[in-house]
Tab-separated table of C-alpha atoms in Angstrom:
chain	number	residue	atom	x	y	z
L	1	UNK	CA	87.743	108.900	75.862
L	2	UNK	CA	86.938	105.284	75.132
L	3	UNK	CA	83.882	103.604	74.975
L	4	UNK	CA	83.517	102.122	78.371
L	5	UNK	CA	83.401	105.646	79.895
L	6	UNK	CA	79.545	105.841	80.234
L	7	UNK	CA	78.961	109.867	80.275
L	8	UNK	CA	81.773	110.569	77.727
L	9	UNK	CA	83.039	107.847	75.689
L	10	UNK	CA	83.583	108.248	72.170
L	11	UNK	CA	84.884	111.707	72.368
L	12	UNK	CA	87.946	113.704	72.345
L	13	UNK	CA	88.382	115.859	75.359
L	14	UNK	CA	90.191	119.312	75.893
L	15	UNK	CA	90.971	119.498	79.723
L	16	UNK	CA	92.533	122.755	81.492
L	17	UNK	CA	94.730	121.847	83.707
L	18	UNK	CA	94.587	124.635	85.534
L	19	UNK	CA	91.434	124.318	86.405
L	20	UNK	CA	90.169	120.380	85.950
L	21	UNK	CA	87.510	121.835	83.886
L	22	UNK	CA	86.990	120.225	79.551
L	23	UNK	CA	85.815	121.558	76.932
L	24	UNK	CA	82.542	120.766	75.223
L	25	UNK	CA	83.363	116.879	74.109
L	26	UNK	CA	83.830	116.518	70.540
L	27	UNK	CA	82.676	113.541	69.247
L	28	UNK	CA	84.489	110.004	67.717
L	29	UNK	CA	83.420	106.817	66.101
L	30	UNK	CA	83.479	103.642	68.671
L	31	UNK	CA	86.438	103.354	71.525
L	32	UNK	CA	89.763	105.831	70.481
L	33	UNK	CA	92.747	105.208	72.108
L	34	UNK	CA	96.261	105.826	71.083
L	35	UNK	CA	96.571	109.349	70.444
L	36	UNK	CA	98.985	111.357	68.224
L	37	UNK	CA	98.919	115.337	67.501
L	38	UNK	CA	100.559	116.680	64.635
L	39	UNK	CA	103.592	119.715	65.246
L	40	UNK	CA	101.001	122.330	64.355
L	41	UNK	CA	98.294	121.325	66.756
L	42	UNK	CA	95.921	121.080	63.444
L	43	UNK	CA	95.081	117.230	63.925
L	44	UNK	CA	94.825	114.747	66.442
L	45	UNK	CA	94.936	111.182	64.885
L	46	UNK	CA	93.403	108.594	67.087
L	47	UNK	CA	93.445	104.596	67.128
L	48	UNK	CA	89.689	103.354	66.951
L	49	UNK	CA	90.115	99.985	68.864
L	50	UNK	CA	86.357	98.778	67.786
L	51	UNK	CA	87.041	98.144	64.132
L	52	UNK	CA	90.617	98.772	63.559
L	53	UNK	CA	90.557	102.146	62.341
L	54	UNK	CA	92.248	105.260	62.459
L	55	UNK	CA	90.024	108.848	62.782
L	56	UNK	CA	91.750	112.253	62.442
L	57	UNK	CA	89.905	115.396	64.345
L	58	UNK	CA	90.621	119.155	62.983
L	59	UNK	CA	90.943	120.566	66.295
L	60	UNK	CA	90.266	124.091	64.782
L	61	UNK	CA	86.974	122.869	63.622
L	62	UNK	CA	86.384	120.657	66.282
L	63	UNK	CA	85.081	118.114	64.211
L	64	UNK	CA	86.037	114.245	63.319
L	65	UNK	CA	87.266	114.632	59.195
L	66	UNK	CA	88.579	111.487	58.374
L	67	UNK	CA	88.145	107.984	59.479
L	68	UNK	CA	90.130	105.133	57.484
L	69	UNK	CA	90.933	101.556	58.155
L	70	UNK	CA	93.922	100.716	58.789
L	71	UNK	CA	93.844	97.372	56.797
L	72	UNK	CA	95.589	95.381	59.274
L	73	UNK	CA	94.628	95.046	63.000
L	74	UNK	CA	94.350	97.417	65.855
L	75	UNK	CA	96.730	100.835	66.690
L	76	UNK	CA	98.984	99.455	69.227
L	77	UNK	CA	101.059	103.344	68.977
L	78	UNK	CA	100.962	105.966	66.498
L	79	UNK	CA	102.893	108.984	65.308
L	80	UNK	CA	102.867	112.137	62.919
L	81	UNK	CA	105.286	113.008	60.961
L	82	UNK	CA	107.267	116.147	62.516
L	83	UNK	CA	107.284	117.902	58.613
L	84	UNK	CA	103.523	117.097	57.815
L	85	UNK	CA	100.456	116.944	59.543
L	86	UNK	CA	98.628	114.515	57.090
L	87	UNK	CA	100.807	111.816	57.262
L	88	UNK	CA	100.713	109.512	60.494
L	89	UNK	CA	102.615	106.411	61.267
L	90	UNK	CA	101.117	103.359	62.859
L	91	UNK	CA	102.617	100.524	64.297
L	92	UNK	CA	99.679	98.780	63.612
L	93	UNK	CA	99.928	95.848	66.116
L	94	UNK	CA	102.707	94.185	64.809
L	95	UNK	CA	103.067	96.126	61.205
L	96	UNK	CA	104.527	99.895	60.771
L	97	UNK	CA	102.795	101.474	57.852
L	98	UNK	CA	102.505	105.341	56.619
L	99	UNK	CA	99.492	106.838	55.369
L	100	UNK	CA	98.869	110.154	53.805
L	101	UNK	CA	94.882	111.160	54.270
L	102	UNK	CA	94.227	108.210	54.610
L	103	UNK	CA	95.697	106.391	51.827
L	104	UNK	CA	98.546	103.539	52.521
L	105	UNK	CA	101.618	104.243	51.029
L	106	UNK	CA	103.128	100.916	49.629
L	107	UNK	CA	105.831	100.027	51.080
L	108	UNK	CA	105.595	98.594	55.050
L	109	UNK	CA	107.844	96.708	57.592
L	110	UNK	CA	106.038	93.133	58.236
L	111	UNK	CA	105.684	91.515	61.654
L	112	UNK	CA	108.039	89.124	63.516
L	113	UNK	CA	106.777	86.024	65.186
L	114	UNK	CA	105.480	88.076	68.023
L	115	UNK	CA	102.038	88.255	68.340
L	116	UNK	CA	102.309	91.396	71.071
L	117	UNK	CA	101.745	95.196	70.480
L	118	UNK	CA	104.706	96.796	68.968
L	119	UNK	CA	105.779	100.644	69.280
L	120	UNK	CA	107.047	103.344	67.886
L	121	UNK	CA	108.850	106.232	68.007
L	122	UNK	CA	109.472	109.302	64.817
L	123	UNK	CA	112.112	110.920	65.199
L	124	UNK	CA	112.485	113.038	62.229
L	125	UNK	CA	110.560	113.151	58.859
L	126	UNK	CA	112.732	110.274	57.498
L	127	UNK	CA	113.610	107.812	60.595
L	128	UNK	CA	111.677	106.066	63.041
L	129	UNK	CA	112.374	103.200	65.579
L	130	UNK	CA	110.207	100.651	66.566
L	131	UNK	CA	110.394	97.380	69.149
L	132	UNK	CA	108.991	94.422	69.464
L	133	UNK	CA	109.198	91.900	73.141
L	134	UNK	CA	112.988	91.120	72.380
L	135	UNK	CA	114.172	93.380	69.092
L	136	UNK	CA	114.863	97.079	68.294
L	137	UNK	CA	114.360	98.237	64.596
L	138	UNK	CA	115.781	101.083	62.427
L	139	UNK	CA	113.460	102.474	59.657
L	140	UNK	CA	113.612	105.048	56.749
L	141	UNK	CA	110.301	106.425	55.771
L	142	UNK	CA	110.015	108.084	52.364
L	143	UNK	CA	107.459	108.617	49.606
L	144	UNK	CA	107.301	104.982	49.114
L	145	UNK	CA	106.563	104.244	53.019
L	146	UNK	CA	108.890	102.317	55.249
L	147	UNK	CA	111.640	100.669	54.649
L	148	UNK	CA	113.532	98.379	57.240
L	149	UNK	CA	117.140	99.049	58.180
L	150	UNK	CA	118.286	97.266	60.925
L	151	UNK	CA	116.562	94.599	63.093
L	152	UNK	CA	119.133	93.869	66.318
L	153	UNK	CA	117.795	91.684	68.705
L	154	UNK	CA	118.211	90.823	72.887
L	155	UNK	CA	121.141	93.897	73.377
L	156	UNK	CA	119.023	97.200	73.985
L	157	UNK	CA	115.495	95.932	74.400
L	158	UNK	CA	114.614	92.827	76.299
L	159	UNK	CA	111.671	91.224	77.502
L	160	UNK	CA	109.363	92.293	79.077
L	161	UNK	CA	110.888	96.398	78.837
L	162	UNK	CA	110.236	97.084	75.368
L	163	UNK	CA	108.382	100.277	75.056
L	164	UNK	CA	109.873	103.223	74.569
L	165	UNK	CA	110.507	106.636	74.662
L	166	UNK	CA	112.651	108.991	73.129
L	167	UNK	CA	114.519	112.543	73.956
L	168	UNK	CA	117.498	114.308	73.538
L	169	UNK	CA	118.981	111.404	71.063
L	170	UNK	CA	118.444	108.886	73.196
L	171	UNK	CA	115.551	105.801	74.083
L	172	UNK	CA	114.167	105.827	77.677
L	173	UNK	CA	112.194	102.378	78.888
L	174	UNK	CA	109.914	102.182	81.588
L	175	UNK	CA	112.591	99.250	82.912
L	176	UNK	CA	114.789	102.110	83.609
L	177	UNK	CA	117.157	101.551	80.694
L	178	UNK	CA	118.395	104.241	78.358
L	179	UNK	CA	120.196	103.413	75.146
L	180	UNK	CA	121.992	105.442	72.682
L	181	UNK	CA	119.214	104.288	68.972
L	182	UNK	CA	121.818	105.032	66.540
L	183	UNK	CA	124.868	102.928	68.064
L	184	UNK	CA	122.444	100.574	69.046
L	185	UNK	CA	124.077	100.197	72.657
L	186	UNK	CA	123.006	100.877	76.498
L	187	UNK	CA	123.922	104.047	77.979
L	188	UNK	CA	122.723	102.815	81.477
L	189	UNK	CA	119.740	101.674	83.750
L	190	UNK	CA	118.654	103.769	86.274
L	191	UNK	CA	117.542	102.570	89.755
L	192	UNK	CA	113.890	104.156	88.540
L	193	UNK	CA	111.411	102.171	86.509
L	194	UNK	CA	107.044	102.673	86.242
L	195	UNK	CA	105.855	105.424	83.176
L	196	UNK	CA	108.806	107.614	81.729
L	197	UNK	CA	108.365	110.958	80.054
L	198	UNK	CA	111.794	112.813	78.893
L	199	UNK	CA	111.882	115.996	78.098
L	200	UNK	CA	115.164	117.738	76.319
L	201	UNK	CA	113.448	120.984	76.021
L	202	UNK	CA	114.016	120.902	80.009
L	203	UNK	CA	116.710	118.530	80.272
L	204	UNK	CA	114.856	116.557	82.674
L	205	UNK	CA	113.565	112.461	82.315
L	206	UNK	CA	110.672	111.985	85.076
L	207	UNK	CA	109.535	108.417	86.022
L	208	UNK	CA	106.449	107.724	88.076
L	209	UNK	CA	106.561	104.543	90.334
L	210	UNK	CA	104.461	103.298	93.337
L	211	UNK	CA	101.573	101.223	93.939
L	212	UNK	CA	97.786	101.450	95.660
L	213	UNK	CA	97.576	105.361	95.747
L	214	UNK	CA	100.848	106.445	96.607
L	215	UNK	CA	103.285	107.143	93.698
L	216	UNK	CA	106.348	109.390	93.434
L	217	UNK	CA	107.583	111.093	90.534
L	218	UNK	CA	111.221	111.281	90.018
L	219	UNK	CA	113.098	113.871	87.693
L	220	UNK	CA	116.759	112.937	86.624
L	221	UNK	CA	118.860	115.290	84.961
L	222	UNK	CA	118.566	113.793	81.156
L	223	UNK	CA	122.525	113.849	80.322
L	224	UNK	CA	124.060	112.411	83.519
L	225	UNK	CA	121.095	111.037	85.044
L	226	UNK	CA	121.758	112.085	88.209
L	227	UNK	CA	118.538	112.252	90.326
L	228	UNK	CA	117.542	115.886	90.771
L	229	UNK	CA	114.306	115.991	92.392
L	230	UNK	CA	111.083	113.832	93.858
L	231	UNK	CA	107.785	114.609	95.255
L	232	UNK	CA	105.113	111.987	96.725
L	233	UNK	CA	101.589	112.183	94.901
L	234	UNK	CA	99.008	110.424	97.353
L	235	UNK	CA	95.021	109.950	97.156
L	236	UNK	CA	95.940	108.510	93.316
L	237	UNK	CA	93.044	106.839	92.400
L	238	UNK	CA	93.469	103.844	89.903
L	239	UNK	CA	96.778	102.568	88.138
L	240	UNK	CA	98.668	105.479	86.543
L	241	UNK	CA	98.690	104.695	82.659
L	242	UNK	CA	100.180	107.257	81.088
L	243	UNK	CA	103.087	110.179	82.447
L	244	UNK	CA	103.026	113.386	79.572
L	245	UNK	CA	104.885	116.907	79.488
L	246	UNK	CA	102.341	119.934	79.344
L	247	UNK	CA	103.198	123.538	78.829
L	248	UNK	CA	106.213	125.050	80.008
L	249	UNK	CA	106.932	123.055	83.892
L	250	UNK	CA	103.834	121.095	83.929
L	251	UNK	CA	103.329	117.172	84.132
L	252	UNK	CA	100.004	115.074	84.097
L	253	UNK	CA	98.971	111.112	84.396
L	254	UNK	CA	95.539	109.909	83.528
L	255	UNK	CA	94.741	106.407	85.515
L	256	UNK	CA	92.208	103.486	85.417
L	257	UNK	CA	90.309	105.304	87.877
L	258	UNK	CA	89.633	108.296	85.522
């Protein structure tokens, strides 16, 4: 919970969502935001906005453990490593580094002349993606930290649709365009766009688009992307900001309106 939330800023939050009901708020240093758990549940890592930071939180012990700068600028996304919890990725505004407890490993993939957030996405303890406004990169991680493969720009990411999403081998935008990351080519762009979450597990990609405080989620089936299934969610208060996959069938948003 960030630091403009008056009653419970600073904190990490359990919620049920069964019920609506948290669990006792466990505190963090000034404003978190991006988020990232590791495989095993043991840590969430979290972007400290305030002083360009990162904190880690032992969910077991329910206590903040380690808080580290992250010697460049502000968490713009963030990632664990699928193979080991202590080692999270940053795409620290416009740089990707790796550290390991806290400590930077060497080797990281520099900015472009964009001065805008850049993200990220892991897809397996040795390869992660990242984008920038109008460029889509390919990069090993290893013991060393990150090393840049490929850098291809204005094919499958264009301004201003550059954030992604991946599942089931391939990138979903919240433009509506799916691409294939290791060809490097679109697969399509589906009549859909707003906050994306694909799932493989389910074979389903869900979108959430509307406006004011009527949205409706959309799930596509994630091979063919045929459209399956909608429902319309009114009484939304605030602008959703972020679509995520809980449990077994279940799907939440938080918005600006809390």
């Amino acid at each position: 919970v960030p630091n403009a939330q008056a009653d419970l800023g600073n904190s990490l939050l359990g919620l049920n969502p069964f019920t609506g009901a948290y669990d006792t708020p466990i505190p963090t240093s000034n404003d978190p935001d991006k988020l990232a758990v590791s495989a095993n549940g043991q840590y969430v890592y979290a972007g400290l906005d305030w002083d360009s930071s990162i904190q880690r939180i032992d969910v077991s012990n329910r206590v903040a453990d380690l808080k580290f700068p992250t010697g460049f600028d502000y968490v713009s996304d963030l990632a664990v490593l699928p193979d080991n919890p202590h080692a999270v990725v940053g795409a620290v505004h416009s740089t990707l580094v790796v550290y390991d407890d806290g400590v930077q490993r060497s080797n990281v993939v520099g900015a472009t002349e964009y001065n805008q957030p850049y993200f990220l996405a892991v897809t397996s303890p040795t390869n992660c993606y990242e984008t920038y406004p109008t460029g889509f990169r390919r990069i090993a991680i290893n013991a060393g930290g990150a090393t840049l493969l490929s850098d291809t720009r204005d094919t499958v990411v264009t301004y201003p649709d550059w954030q992604i999403e991946y599942s089931a081998g391939r990138m979903f935008t919240p433009g509506g365009r799916v691409f294939d990351p290791v060809a490097g080519t679109n697969i399509a762009t589906v009549p859909y766009s707003g906050l994306v979450a694909p799932d493989e597990t389910d074979s389903r990609v869900f979108y959430l688009s509307g406006s004011g405080s009527t949205w409706t989620l959309y799930a596509l089936d994630i091979t063919n992307l045929q459209l399956i299934n909608s429902i319309t969610i009114t009484n939304v208060s605030g602008a959703p900001t972020r679509l995520i996959r809980w449990g077994a069938d279940g799907l939440a948003f938080r918005t600006t309106g809390g």
